[in-house]
Coordinates of C-alpha atoms and ligand atoms in Angstrom, one line a residue:
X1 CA 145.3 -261.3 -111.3
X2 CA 144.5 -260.1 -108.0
X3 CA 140.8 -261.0 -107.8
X4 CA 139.7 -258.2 -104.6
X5 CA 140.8 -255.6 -107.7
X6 CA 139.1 -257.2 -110.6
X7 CA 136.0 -257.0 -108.5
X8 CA 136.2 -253.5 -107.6
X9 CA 134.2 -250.9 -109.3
X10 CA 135.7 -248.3 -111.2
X11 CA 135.6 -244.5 -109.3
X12 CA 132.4 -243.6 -111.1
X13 CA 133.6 -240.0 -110.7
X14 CA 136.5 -240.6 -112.6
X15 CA 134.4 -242.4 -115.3
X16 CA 131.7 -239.7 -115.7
X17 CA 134.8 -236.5 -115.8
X18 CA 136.1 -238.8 -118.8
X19 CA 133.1 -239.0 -120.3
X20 CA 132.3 -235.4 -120.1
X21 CA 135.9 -234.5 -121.6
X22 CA 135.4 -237.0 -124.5
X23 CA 132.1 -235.6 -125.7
X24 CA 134.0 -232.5 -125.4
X25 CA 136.2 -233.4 -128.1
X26 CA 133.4 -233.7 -130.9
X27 CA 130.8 -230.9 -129.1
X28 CA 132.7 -228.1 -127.2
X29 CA 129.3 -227.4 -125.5
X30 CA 129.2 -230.3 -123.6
X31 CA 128.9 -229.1 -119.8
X32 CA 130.7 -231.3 -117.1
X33 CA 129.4 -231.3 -113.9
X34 CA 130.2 -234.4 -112.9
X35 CA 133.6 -234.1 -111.3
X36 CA 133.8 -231.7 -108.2
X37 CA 136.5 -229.5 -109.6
X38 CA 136.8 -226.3 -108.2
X39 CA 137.1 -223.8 -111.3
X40 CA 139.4 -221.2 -110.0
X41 CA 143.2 -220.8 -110.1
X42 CA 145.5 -221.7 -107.3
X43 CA 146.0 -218.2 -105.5
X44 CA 148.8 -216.6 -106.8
X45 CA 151.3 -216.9 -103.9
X46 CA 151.0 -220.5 -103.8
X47 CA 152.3 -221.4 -107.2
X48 CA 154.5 -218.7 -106.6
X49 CA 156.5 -220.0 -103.7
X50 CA 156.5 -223.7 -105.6
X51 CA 157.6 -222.1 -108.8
X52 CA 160.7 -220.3 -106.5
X53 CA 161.2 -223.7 -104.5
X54 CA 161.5 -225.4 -107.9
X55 CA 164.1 -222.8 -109.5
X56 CA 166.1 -223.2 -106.0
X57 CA 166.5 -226.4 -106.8
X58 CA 164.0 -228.4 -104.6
X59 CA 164.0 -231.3 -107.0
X60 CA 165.2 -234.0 -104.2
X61 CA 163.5 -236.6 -101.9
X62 CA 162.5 -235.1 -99.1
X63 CA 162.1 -238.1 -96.5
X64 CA 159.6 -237.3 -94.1
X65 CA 156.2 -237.3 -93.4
X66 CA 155.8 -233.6 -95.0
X67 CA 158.0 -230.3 -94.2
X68 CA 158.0 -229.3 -90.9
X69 CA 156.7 -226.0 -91.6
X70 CA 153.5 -227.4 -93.3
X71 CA 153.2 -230.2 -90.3
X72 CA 153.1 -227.0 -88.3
X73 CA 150.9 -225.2 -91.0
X74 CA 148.5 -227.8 -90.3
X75 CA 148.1 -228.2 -86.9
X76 CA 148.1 -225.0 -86.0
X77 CA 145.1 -224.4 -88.8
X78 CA 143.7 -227.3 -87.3
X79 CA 143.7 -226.1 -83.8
X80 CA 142.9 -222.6 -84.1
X81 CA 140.0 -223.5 -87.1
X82 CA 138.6 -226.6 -86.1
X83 CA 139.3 -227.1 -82.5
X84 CA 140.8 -230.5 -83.1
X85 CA 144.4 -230.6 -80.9
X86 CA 146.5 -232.9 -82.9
X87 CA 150.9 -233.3 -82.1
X88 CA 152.0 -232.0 -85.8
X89 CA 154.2 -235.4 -85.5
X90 CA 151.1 -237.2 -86.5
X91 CA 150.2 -235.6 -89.4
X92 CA 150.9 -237.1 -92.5
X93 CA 151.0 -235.0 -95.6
X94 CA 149.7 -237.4 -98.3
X95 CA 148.4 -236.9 -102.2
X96 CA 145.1 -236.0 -102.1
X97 CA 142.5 -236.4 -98.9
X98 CA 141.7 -239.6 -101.3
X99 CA 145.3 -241.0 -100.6
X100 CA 145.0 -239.9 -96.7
X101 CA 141.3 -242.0 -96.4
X102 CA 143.4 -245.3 -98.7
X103 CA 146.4 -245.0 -95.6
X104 CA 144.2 -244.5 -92.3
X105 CA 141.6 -247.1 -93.5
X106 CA 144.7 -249.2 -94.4
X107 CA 146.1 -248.9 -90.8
X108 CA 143.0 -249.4 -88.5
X109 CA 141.3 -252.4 -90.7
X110 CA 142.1 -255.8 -90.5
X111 CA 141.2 -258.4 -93.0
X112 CA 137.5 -259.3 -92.1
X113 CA 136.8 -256.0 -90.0
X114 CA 133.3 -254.2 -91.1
X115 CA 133.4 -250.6 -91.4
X116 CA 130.3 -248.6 -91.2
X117 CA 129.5 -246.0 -94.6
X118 CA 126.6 -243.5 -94.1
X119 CA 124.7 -243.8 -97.6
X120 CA 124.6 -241.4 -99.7
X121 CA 128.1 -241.9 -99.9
X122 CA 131.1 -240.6 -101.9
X123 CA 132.3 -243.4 -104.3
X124 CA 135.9 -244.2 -103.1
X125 CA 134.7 -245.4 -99.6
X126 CA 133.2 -248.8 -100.1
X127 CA 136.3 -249.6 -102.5
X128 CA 139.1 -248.4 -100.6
X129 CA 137.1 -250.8 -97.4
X130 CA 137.7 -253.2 -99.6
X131 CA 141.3 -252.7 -100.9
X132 CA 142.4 -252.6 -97.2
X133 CA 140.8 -256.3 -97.2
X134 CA 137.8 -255.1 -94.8
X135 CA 134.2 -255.2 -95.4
X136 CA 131.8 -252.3 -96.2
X137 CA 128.8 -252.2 -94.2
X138 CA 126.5 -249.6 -95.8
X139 CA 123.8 -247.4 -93.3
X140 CA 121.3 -246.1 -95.3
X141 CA 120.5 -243.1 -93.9
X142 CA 116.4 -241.8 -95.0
X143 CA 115.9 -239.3 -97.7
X144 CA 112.6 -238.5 -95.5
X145 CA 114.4 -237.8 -92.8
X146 CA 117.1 -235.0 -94.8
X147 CA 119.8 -237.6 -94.6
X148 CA 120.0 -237.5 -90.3
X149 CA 122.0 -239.1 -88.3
X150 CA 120.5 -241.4 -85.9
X151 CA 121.5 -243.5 -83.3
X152 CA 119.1 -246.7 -84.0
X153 CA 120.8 -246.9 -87.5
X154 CA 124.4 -246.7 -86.3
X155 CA 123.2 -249.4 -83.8
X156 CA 121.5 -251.4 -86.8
X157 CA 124.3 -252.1 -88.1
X158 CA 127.4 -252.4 -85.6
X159 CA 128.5 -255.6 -84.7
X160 CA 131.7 -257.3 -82.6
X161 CA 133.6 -257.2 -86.0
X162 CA 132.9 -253.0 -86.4
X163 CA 136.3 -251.0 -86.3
X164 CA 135.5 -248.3 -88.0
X165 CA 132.9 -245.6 -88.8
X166 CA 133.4 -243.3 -92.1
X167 CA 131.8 -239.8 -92.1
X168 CA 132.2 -236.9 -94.3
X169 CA 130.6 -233.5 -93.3
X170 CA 129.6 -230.8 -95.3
X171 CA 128.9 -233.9 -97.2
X172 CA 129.2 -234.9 -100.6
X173 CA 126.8 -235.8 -102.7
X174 CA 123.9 -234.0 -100.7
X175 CA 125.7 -231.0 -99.2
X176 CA 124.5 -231.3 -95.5
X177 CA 126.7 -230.5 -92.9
X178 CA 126.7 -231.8 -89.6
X179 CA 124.5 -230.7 -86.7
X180 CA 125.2 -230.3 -83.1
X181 CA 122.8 -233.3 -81.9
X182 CA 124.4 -235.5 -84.9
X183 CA 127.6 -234.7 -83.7
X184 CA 126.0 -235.8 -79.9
X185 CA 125.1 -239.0 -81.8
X186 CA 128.2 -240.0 -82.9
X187 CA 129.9 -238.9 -79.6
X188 CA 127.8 -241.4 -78.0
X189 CA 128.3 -243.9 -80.5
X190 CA 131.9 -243.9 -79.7
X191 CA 131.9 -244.1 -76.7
X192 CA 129.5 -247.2 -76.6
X193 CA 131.4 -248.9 -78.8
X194 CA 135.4 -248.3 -77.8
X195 CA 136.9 -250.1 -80.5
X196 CA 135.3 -248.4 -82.9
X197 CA 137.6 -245.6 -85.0
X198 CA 136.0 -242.9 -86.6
X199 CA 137.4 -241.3 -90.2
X200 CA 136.0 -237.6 -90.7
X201 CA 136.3 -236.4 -94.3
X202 CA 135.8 -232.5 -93.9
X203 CA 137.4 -231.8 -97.0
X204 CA 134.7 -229.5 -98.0
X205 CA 135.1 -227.9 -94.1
X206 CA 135.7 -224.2 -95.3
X207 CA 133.1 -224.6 -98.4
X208 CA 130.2 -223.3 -95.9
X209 CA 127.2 -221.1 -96.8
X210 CA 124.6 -218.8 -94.9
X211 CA 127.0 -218.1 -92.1
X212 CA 127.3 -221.6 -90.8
X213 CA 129.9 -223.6 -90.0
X214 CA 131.4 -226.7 -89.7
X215 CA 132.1 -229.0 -87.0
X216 CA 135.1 -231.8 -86.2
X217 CA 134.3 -234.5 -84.4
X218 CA 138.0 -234.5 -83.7
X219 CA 137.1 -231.0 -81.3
X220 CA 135.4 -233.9 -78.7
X221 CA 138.1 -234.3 -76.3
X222 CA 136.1 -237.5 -75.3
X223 CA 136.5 -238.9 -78.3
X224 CA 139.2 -237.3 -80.1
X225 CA 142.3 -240.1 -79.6
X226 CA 140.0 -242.3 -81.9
X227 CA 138.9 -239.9 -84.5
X228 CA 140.9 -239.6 -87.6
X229 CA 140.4 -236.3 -89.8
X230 CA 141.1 -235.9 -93.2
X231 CA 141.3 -232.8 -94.9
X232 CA 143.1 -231.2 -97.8
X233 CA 144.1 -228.5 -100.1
X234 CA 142.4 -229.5 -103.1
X235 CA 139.0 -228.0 -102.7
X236 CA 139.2 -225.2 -100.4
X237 CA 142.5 -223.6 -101.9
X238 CA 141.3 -224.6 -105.8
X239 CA 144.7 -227.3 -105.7
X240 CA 143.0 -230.5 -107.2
X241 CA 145.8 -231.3 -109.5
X242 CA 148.4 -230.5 -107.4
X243 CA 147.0 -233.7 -105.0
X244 CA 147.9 -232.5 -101.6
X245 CA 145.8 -233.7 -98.1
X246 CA 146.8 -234.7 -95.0
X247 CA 145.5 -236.7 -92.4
X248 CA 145.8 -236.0 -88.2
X249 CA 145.4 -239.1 -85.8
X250 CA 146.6 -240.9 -82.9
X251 CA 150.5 -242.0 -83.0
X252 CA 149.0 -245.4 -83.4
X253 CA 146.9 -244.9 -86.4
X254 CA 150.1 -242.3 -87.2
X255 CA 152.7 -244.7 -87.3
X256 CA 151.0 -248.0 -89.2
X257 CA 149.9 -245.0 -91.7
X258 CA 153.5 -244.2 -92.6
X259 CA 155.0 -247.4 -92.6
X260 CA 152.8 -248.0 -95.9
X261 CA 153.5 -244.6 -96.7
X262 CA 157.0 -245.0 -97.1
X263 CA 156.9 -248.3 -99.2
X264 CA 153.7 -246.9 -101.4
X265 CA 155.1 -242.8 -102.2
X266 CA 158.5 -242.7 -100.1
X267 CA 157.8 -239.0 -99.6
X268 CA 155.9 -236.0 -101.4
X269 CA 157.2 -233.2 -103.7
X270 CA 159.1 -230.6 -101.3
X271 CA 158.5 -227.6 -104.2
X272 CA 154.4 -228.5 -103.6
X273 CA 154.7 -228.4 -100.1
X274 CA 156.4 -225.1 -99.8
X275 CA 153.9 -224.2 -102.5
X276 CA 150.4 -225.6 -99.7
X277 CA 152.6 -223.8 -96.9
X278 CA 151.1 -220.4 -98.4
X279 CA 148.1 -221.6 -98.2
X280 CA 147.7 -220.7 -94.5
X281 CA 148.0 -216.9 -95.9
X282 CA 145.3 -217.2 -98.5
X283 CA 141.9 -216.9 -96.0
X284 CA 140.8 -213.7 -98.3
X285 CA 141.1 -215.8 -101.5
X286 CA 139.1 -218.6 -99.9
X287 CA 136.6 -216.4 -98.5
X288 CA 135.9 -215.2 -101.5
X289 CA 136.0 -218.4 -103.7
X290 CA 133.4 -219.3 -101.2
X291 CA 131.3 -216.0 -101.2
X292 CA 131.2 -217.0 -105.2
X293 CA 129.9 -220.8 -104.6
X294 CA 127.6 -219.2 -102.4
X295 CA 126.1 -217.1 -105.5
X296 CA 126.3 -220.2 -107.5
X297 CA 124.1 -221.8 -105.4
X298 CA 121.4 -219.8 -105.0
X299 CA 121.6 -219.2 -108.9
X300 CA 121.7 -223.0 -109.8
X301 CA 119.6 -224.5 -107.7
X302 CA 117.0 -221.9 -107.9
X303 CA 116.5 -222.8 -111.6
X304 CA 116.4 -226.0 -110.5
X305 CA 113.7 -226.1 -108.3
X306 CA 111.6 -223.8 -110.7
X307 CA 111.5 -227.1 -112.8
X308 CA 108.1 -229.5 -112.3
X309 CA 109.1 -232.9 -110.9
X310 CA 112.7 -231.4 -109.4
X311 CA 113.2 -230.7 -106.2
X312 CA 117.1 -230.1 -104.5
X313 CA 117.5 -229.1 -101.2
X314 CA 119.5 -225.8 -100.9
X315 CA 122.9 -227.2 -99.9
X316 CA 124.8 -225.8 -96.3
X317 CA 127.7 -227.4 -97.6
X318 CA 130.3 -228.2 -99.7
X319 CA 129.4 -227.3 -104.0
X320 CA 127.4 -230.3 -105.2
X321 CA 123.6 -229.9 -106.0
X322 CA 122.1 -233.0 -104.9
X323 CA 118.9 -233.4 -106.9
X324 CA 115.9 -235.8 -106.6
X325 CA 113.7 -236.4 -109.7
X326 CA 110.2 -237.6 -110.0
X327 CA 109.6 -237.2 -113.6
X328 CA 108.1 -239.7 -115.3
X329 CA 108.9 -243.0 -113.8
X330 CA 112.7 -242.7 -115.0
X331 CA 115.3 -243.8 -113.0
X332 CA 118.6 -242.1 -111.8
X333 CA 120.7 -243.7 -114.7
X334 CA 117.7 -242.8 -117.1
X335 CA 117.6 -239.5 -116.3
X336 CA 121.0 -239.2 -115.7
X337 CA 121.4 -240.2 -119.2
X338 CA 119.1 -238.3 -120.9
X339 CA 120.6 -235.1 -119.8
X340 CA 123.8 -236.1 -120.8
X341 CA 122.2 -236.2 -124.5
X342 CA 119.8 -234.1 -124.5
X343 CA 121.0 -231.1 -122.5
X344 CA 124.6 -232.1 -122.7
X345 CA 125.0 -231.8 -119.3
X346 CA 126.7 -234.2 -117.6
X347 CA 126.2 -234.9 -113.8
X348 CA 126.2 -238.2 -111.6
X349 CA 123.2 -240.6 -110.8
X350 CA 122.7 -240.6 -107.4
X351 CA 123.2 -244.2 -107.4
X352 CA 126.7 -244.0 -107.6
X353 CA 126.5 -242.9 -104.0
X354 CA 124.0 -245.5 -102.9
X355 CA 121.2 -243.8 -103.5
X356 CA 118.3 -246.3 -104.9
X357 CA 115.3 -245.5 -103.3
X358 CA 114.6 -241.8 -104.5
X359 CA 115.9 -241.3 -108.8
X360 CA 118.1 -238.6 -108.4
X361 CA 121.4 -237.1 -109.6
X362 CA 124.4 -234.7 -108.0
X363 CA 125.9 -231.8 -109.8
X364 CA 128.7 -229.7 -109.0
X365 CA 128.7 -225.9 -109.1
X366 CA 132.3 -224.8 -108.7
X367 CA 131.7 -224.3 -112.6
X368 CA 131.8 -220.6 -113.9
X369 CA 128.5 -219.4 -113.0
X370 CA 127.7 -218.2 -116.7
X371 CA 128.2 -221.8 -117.7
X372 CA 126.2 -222.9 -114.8
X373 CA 123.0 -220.7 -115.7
X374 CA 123.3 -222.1 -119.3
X375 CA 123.4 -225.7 -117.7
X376 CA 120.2 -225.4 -115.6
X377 CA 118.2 -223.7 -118.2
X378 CA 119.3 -226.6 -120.3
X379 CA 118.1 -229.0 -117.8
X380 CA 115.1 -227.4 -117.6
X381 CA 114.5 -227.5 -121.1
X382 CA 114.7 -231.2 -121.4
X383 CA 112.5 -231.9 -118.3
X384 CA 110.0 -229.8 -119.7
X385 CA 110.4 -231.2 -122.8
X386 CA 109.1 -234.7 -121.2
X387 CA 106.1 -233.0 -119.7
X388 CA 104.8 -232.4 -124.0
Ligands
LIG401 N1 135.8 -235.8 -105.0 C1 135.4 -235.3 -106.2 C2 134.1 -235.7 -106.6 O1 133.4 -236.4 -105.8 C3 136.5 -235.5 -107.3 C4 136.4 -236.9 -107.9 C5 136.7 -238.0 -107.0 O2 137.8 -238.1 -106.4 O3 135.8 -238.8 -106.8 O4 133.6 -235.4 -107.7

């Protein structure tokens, strides 16, 4: 057996969603919150134009790195959105942004290079790192300081063997986005260090609340050739099950990233990707899925916070309530699991994203808000319940 995989931790995601849909099976009234699943359809015109692709008989291979009218799709969204200018001939369309992280890390790492995760982290970093044969060097980044940025942590923990820097803004678990003088901060991290790659996860990039936005490192024409950006369809467009991301890089990056492509998918579904073409046409659907999370929110974390020993930040970003307990000297997996029983709510200990020195927990809200209300008054319930 290949001994990197038996070693390699399970996505704790995936293990919490199962969870959730097994204690569904026996108690209907279980609430998952684990998984960060948007709860909405896919816009209409989406699975429309796959559904016609598929009756037309788009069944076939179709070798390539994506449709050229998605390719296009893509770069012109990301020019025109996100600043980043990016040859559609290196993008890649790929399953999932998870699948589009797996291939970039894959091409920039070699076998004993570090790569640099900002903790709290989403799960699939450290073991993908590893996958690719490279080694995970965790930054913890201080809960005191709302999760920042800084430059003397970066520096902390670079060294000649550093190739790559992961970040993932609006992030998840703890919903921040990224500021301007971050942004500065990473800019000048790069350009300190020139061998240094960074991978931008801004999957949750049009999940944005209270009239912010988000910002691409890939934008920084000083730094762009070296940043990779992943993003997808899954969250902002409500497509998690159809798996479709992409990833937009340097020829070099490009080209090693296809190579495995080929030999590990040979090509993705044509009828999906005329299906994510439409997506381009859906900005009202997505402004409103948005304007709904937004609601959420403010709902959901204002219960919440009106619970004694709770506090969660209100998130800018993405739809994860990142939560940090200080009830009763228990721990994130305690609490985490005392929930799940108690108010049958499932969420995720926050040390699943390497969080160990505050107890705390994330919850998603893309959840139907009715289901949501009756989740926080259940938490709240059970907290109190601890205070008698
Ligand atoms: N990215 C989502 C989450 O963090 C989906 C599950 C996963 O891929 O980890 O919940």
């Amino acid at each position: 057996m290949n001994e990197k995989l038996s070693q390699m931790k399970p996505s704790a995601s995936l293990v919490f969603m199962t969870r959730a849909k097994e204690m569904q099976k026996t108690d209907p009234g279980v609430i998952g919150l684990a998984g960060g699943e948007p709860d909405f359809a896919t816009p209409d015109r989406i699975s429309m134009a796959a559904m016609r692709a598929l009756t037309e008989g788009d069944t076939h291979y179709v070798v390539g790195p994506g449709i050229p009218e998605l390719r296009k799709g893509i770069a012109k969204k990301l020019r025109e959105e996100n600043g980043i200018i990016c040859d559609e001939n290196c993008i890649l369309v790929t399953p999932g942004g998870k699948n589009a992280i797996y291939l970039a890390v894959h091409a920039i790492l070699n076998e004993g290079d570090e790569a640099i995760i900002l903790d709290p982290a989403w799960v699939s970093y450290e073991p993908i790192i590893q996958a690719a044969g490279g080694v995970p060097v965790h930054v913890k980044l201080d809960n005191r300081n709302d999760y920042r940025i800084t430059e003397a942590a970066l520096e902390a923990a670079v060294t000649d063997k550093t190739r790559l820097l992961i970040v993932n803004y609006p992030n998840n678990p703890t919903g921040r986005i990224l500021h301007e003088d971050e942004a500065d901060v990473l800019e000048a991290f790069l350009l300190r260090h020139p061998g240094v790659y960074l991978l931008s996860d801004e999957v949750y990039e049009r999940i944005v609340y209270d009239g912010k936005q988000s910002l691409s490192m890939g934008a920084r024409p000083a730094v762009a050739e070296r940043v990779v950006t992943v993003n997808g369809f899954s969250k902002s467009v409500a497509m998690t099950g159809w798996r479709m991301g992409y990833l937009a890089c340097c020829k070099e990056v490009f080209q090693a990233a296809y190579k495995l492509y080929q030999h590990s998918l040979s090509c993705m579904s044509g009828f999906m990707q005329r299906g994510a073409v439409e997506a381009f046409k859906c900005q009202r659907e997505i402004e409103d899925m948005r304007a709904i999370y937004e609601q959420r929110r403010n709902m959901f974390v204002g219960i919440l916070n009106s619970i004694p020993g709770v506090h969660c930040t209100l998130p800018e970003g993405a739809f994860y309530a990142w939560v940090h307990y200080d009830v009763k000297g228990m721990d994130s997996a305690a609490i985490c699991e005392y929930l799940l029983e108690k108010a049958r709510v499932v969420g995720m200990p926050g040390t699943a994203y390497g969080e160990y020195d505050v107890p705390s927990m994330r919850f998603s809200f893309a959840n139907a808000t009715d289901e949501l209300e009756t989740a926080a008054n259940r938490i709240k319930e059970a907290i109190l319940a601890l205070y008698k």
